[in-house]
Amino acid sequence: MRAILIALALCLSLFVVQSAQAQSFVEGTHYSVVEHSTLSESPEVVEFFSFSCPGCYAMEPLVESMQAAMPEINLRRVHMPYGGRKAKQSQKVFVLMTLLHAEQYKNAIFERIHLQQDLFDSDEEIIGYFVDIGYERLKVEQLFRSFSADTKLRQMNKEGINRKVQSVPSFVVNGRYQVILAAVSSADDFTRLIDYLNSLPE
């Protein structure tokens, strides 16, 4: 009997903790509902970001922690041109990185811009960067000037406008819930909030 009571007490305490965690996330404080939105077909987090954005660079460890904790949720990045010419140049870097399937260099690109203060000031610098890390120049040049690159740029900009994204970084969960980053103070906070928003009913 004592063992049963202990087990029930543990279950109750776990329920209380889980309920407290769920209740700690409040619409308008921790997240907002995107107007005229449609729930995505599968679990998804869309990050609107920019390589040239200091806040996006600072947020990257939290994003990577969330990815590691919830590999079942697809993270899709949309690079916005906010921030003038340097943001538009870094947007081209992102497009070329994606077309080359060179996502493993994402952190190196962030560090070049924010730690080394070495911006991609010209299209040739962008092309040269990927050539220097081992990609064939002709392929890089063709992809950089391709219809696919132009189409991806247009699609990202259009999605940002349609979602009414005003700043970066911004995170939209399952097409419906936008994270209020001011309420996030740690990687654990961010992961729990994403998990909570992913669990909300349709």
Coordinates of C-alpha atoms in Angstrom, one line a residue:
M1 CA 0.0 0.0 0.0
R2 CA 2.8 2.4 0.9
A3 CA 4.5 1.8 -2.5
I4 CA 1.2 2.5 -4.3
L5 CA 0.8 5.8 -2.3
I6 CA 4.3 6.8 -3.2
A7 CA 3.7 6.1 -6.8
L8 CA 0.5 8.1 -6.8
A9 CA 2.3 11.0 -5.1
L10 CA 5.0 11.0 -7.7
C11 CA 2.4 10.9 -10.5
L12 CA 0.6 13.8 -8.9
S13 CA 3.7 15.8 -8.5
L14 CA 4.7 15.2 -12.1
F15 CA 1.2 16.3 -13.2
V16 CA 1.4 19.5 -11.1
V17 CA 4.8 20.3 -12.6
Q18 CA 3.6 19.7 -16.2
S19 CA 0.5 21.7 -15.6
A20 CA 2.5 24.6 -14.2
Q21 CA 4.8 24.5 -17.1
A22 CA 1.9 24.5 -19.6
Q23 CA 0.1 27.3 -17.7
S24 CA 3.2 29.4 -17.6
F25 CA 2.9 30.1 -21.3
V26 CA 0.3 32.8 -22.0
E27 CA -1.0 34.2 -25.3
G28 CA 0.1 37.8 -25.6
T29 CA 3.0 37.3 -23.2
H30 CA 4.9 34.4 -24.6
Y31 CA 3.4 34.0 -28.1
S32 CA 0.8 35.5 -30.4
V33 CA -1.6 33.9 -32.9
V34 CA -0.8 34.8 -36.5
E35 CA -3.8 36.3 -38.2
H36 CA -5.4 34.5 -41.2
S37 CA -3.0 31.6 -40.8
T38 CA -3.2 28.0 -41.8
L39 CA -1.8 25.2 -39.6
S40 CA 1.1 23.5 -41.3
E41 CA 0.7 19.9 -42.4
S42 CA 3.6 18.7 -40.2
P43 CA 5.4 20.0 -37.2
E44 CA 7.5 23.0 -38.3
V45 CA 9.3 26.0 -37.0
V46 CA 10.0 28.8 -39.5
E47 CA 12.9 31.1 -38.5
F48 CA 12.9 34.4 -40.2
F49 CA 16.5 35.6 -39.8
S50 CA 19.5 37.3 -41.4
F51 CA 23.2 36.3 -41.3
S52 CA 24.0 40.0 -40.7
C53 CA 21.6 40.3 -37.7
P54 CA 23.5 40.3 -34.3
G55 CA 20.4 39.1 -32.5
C56 CA 20.1 36.1 -35.0
Y57 CA 23.7 35.2 -34.3
A58 CA 23.1 35.4 -30.5
M59 CA 20.0 33.3 -30.9
E60 CA 21.7 30.5 -32.8
P61 CA 22.8 28.4 -29.8
L62 CA 19.2 28.4 -28.5
V63 CA 17.9 27.3 -32.0
E64 CA 20.5 24.5 -32.1
S65 CA 19.5 23.3 -28.6
M66 CA 15.9 23.2 -29.6
Q67 CA 16.7 21.2 -32.8
A68 CA 18.7 18.7 -30.7
A69 CA 15.9 18.3 -28.2
M70 CA 13.1 18.0 -30.8
P71 CA 14.5 16.4 -34.0
E72 CA 10.9 15.5 -35.1
I73 CA 10.2 19.2 -35.7
N74 CA 11.4 20.5 -39.1
L75 CA 13.3 23.8 -38.9
R76 CA 13.0 25.9 -42.0
R77 CA 15.0 29.1 -42.3
V78 CA 13.8 32.1 -44.3
H79 CA 16.5 34.8 -44.8
M80 CA 15.1 38.3 -44.8
P81 CA 16.7 41.4 -46.5
Y82 CA 16.1 43.7 -43.4
G83 CA 19.1 45.8 -42.6
G84 CA 20.2 47.5 -45.8
R85 CA 22.8 46.4 -48.3
K86 CA 24.7 44.1 -45.9
A87 CA 21.5 42.1 -45.2
K88 CA 20.7 41.8 -48.9
Q89 CA 24.3 40.6 -49.5
S90 CA 24.1 38.0 -46.7
Q91 CA 20.7 36.9 -48.1
K92 CA 22.5 36.0 -51.4
V93 CA 25.1 34.1 -49.3
F94 CA 22.2 32.1 -47.7
V95 CA 20.6 31.3 -51.1
L96 CA 24.0 30.1 -52.5
M97 CA 24.7 28.1 -49.3
T98 CA 21.3 26.4 -49.7
L99 CA 21.7 25.7 -53.4
L100 CA 25.1 24.2 -52.8
H101 CA 23.7 22.1 -49.9
A102 CA 26.5 23.7 -47.8
E103 CA 24.5 24.2 -44.6
Q104 CA 27.4 22.8 -42.6
Y105 CA 29.1 26.2 -43.1
K106 CA 26.3 28.2 -41.5
N107 CA 28.1 28.8 -38.2
A108 CA 31.3 29.7 -40.1
I109 CA 29.4 32.3 -42.1
F110 CA 27.9 33.8 -38.9
E111 CA 31.4 33.9 -37.3
R112 CA 33.0 35.6 -40.4
I113 CA 30.4 38.4 -40.2
H114 CA 30.1 38.9 -36.4
L115 CA 33.5 37.8 -35.0
Q116 CA 35.8 38.7 -37.8
Q117 CA 33.8 41.7 -38.9
D118 CA 34.3 40.6 -42.5
L119 CA 31.2 41.4 -44.5
F120 CA 30.4 40.1 -48.0
D121 CA 30.7 43.5 -49.7
S122 CA 30.5 42.3 -53.2
D123 CA 29.0 39.4 -55.3
E124 CA 32.6 38.3 -56.1
E125 CA 33.4 38.0 -52.4
I126 CA 30.3 35.7 -52.0
I127 CA 31.4 33.5 -55.0
G128 CA 35.0 33.6 -53.8
Y129 CA 34.1 32.4 -50.3
F130 CA 32.5 29.2 -51.6
V131 CA 35.3 28.6 -54.1
D132 CA 37.8 29.0 -51.2
I133 CA 36.1 26.3 -49.1
G134 CA 36.2 23.8 -52.0
Y135 CA 33.4 24.3 -54.4
E136 CA 34.1 24.5 -58.2
R137 CA 34.0 28.0 -59.5
L138 CA 32.0 27.4 -62.6
K139 CA 29.2 25.6 -60.6
V140 CA 29.2 28.4 -58.0
E141 CA 29.0 31.2 -60.5
Q142 CA 26.2 29.4 -62.4
L143 CA 24.1 28.8 -59.3
F144 CA 24.7 32.3 -58.0
R145 CA 23.2 33.8 -61.3
S146 CA 20.6 31.1 -61.8
F147 CA 16.9 31.3 -62.1
S148 CA 16.7 29.1 -59.0
A149 CA 18.6 31.6 -56.9
D150 CA 16.4 34.5 -58.1
T151 CA 13.2 32.4 -57.5
K152 CA 14.3 31.6 -53.9
L153 CA 15.0 35.2 -53.1
R154 CA 11.6 36.2 -54.3
Q155 CA 9.9 33.4 -52.4
M156 CA 11.6 34.3 -49.1
N157 CA 10.8 38.0 -49.5
K158 CA 7.2 37.2 -50.4
E159 CA 6.8 34.9 -47.4
G160 CA 8.1 37.5 -45.0
I161 CA 5.6 40.0 -46.4
N162 CA 2.7 37.6 -46.3
R163 CA 3.5 36.6 -42.7
K164 CA 3.9 40.3 -41.8
V165 CA 7.3 39.8 -40.3
Q166 CA 8.5 43.1 -39.0
S167 CA 11.9 42.1 -37.6
V168 CA 14.4 39.3 -37.2
P169 CA 14.8 36.9 -35.6
S170 CA 11.2 35.8 -35.6
F171 CA 9.9 32.3 -35.1
V172 CA 6.5 30.9 -36.3
V173 CA 5.4 27.5 -35.1
N174 CA 3.2 25.3 -37.3
G175 CA 2.2 28.3 -39.4
R176 CA 0.1 29.8 -36.6
Y177 CA 1.9 30.8 -33.4
Q178 CA 4.7 33.4 -33.3
V179 CA 7.2 33.4 -30.4
I180 CA 7.5 36.6 -28.4
L181 CA 11.3 36.5 -27.9
A182 CA 11.2 39.1 -25.1
A183 CA 9.7 36.4 -22.9
V184 CA 12.6 33.9 -23.6
S185 CA 15.5 34.0 -21.2
S186 CA 17.3 30.6 -21.9
A187 CA 17.6 27.7 -24.2
D188 CA 15.4 25.7 -22.0
D189 CA 12.7 28.4 -22.1
F190 CA 12.8 28.5 -25.8
T191 CA 12.7 24.7 -26.2
R192 CA 9.8 24.3 -23.8
L193 CA 7.9 27.1 -25.5
I194 CA 8.3 25.6 -28.9
D195 CA 7.2 22.2 -27.5
Y196 CA 4.2 23.8 -26.0
L197 CA 3.2 25.6 -29.1
N198 CA 3.6 22.5 -31.2
S199 CA 1.3 20.7 -28.8
L200 CA -1.6 23.2 -29.2
P201 CA -4.7 21.7 -30.8
E202 CA -5.7 22.6 -34.3

